[in-house]
mmCIF file of C-alpha atoms in Angstrom:
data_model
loop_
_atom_site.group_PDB
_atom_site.id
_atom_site.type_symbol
_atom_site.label_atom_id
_atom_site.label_comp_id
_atom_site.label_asym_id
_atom_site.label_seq_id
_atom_site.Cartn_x
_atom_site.Cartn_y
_atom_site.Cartn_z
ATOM 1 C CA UNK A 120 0.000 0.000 0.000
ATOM 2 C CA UNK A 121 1.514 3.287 -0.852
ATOM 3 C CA UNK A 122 0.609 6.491 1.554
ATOM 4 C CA UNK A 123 0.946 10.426 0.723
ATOM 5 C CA UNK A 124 0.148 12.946 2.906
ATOM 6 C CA UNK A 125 -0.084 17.003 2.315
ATOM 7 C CA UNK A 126 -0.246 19.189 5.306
ATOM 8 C CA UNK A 127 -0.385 22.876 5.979
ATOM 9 C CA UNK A 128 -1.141 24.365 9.237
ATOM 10 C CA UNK A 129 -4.683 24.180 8.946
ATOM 11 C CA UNK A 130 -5.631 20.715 6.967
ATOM 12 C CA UNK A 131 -4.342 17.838 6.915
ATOM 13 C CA UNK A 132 -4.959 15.525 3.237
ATOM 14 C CA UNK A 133 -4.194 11.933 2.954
ATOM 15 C CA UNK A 134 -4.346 9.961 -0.122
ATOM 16 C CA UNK A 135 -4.191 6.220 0.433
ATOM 17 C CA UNK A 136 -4.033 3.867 -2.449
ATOM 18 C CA UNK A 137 -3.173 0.111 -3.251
ATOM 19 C CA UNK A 138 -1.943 -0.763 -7.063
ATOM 20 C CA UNK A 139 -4.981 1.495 -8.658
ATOM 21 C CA UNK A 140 -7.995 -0.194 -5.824
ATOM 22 C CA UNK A 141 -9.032 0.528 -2.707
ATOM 23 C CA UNK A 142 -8.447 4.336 -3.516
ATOM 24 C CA UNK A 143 -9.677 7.061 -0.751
ATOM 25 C CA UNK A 144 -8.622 10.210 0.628
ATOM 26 C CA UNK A 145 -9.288 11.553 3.870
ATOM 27 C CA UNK A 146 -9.949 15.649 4.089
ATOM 28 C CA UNK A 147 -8.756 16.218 8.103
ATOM 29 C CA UNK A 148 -9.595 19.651 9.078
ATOM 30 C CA UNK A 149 -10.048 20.998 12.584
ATOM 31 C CA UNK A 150 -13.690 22.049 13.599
ATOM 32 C CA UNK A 151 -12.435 24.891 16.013
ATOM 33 C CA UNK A 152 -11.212 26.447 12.742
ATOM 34 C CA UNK A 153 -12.984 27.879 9.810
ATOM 35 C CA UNK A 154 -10.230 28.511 7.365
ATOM 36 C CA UNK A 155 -9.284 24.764 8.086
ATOM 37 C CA UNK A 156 -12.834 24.080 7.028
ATOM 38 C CA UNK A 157 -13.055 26.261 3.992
ATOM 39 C CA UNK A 158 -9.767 24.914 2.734
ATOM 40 C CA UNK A 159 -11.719 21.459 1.788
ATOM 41 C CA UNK A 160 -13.168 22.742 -0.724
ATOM 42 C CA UNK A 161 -9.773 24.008 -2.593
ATOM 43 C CA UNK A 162 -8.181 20.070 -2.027
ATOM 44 C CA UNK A 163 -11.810 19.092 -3.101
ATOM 45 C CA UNK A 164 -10.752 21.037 -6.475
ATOM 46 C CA UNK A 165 -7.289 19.429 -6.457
ATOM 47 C CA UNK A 166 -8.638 16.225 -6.031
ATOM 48 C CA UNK A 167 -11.079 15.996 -9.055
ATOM 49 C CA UNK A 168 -8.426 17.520 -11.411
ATOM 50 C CA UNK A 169 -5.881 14.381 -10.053
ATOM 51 C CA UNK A 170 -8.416 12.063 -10.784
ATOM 52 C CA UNK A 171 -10.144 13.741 -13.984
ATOM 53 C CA UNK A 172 -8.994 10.693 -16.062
ATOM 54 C CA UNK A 173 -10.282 8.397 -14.216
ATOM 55 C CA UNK A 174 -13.811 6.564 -14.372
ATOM 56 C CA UNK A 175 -14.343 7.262 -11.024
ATOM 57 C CA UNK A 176 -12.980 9.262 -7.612
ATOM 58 C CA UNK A 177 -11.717 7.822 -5.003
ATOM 59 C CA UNK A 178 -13.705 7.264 -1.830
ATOM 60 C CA UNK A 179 -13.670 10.214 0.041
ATOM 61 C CA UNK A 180 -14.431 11.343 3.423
ATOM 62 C CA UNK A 181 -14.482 14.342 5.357
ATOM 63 C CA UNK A 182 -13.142 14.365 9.186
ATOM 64 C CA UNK A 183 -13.725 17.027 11.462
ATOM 65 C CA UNK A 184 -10.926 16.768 14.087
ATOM 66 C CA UNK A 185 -10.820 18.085 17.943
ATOM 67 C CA UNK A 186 -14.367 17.326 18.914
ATOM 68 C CA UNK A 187 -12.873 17.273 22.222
ATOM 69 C CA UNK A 188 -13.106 21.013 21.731
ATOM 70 C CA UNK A 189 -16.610 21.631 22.077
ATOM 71 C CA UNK A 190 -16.294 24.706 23.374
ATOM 72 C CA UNK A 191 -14.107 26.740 21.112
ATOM 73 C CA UNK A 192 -15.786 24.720 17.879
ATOM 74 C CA UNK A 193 -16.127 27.132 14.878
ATOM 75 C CA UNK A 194 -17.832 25.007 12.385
ATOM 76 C CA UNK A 195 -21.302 23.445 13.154
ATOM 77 C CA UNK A 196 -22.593 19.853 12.879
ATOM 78 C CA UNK A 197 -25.214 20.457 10.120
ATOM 79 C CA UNK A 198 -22.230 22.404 7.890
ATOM 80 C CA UNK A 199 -20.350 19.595 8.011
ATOM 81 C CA UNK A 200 -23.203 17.123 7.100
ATOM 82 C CA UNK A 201 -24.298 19.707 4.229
ATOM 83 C CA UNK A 202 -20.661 19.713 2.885
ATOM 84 C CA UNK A 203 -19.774 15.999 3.431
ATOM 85 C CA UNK A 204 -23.785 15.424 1.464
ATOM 86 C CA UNK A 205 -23.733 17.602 -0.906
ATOM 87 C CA UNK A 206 -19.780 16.277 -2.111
ATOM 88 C CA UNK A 207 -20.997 12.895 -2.131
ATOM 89 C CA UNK A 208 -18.375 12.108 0.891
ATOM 90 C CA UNK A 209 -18.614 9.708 3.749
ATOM 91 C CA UNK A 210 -18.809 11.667 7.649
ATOM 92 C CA UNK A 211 -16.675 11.480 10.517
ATOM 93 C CA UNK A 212 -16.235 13.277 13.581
ATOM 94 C CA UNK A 213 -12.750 12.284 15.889
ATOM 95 C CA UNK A 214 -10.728 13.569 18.562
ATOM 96 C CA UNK A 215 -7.290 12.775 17.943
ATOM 97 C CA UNK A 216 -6.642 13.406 21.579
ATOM 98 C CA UNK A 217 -9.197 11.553 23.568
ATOM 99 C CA UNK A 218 -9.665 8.811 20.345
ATOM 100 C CA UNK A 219 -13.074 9.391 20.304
ATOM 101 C CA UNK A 220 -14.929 8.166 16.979
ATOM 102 C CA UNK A 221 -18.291 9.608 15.938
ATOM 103 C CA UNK A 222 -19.661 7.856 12.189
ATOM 104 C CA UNK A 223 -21.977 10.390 10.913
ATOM 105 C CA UNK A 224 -24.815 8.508 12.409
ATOM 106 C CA UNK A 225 -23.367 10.015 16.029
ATOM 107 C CA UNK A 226 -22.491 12.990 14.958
ATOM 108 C CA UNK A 227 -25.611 14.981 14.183
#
């Protein structure tokens, strides 16, 4: 299985991939920050210009990080469900700190 990651200080990208199968990428971004959030959209971009000649896209999924953070959280529950819908990407909610999971079904 071959791994790439992209980072910048507010998103973290991760492209996994296994001889042209199994194909997904993971969109980490940190709820207590917006920019984090509106930078999706701009790998979003990157992504389906990668993958324009291909049949299909990889999975993807969108993973709003630091849940833990309730209190300080910038973007809301039901913006992340509209974005994760409307992109035709699977939902998660973590905290990389405690390891709490929350599958989409949780986290509304």
């Amino acid at each position: 299985m071959s791994d790439s990651e992209e980072t910048n200080k507010e998103l973290k990208l991760v492209i996994v991939g296994d001889r042209g199968s199994g194909k997904c990428v993971l969109f980490v971004y940190d709820v207590t920050n917006t920019s984090s959030f509106h930078g999706v959209k701009d790998w979003l971009t990157v992504i389906k210009k990668v993958f324009s000649n291909s049949e299909k896209l990889p999975h993807l999924a969108l993973v709003g990080n630091k849940i833990d953070l309730e209190h300080i959280r910038m973007i809301r529950r039901d913006s992340h469900i509209k974005f994760a819908d409307d992109n035709n990407m699977l939902s998660f909610m973590v905290s990389a700190k405690s390891g709490k999971p929350l599958l989409q079904k949780d986290c509304c």
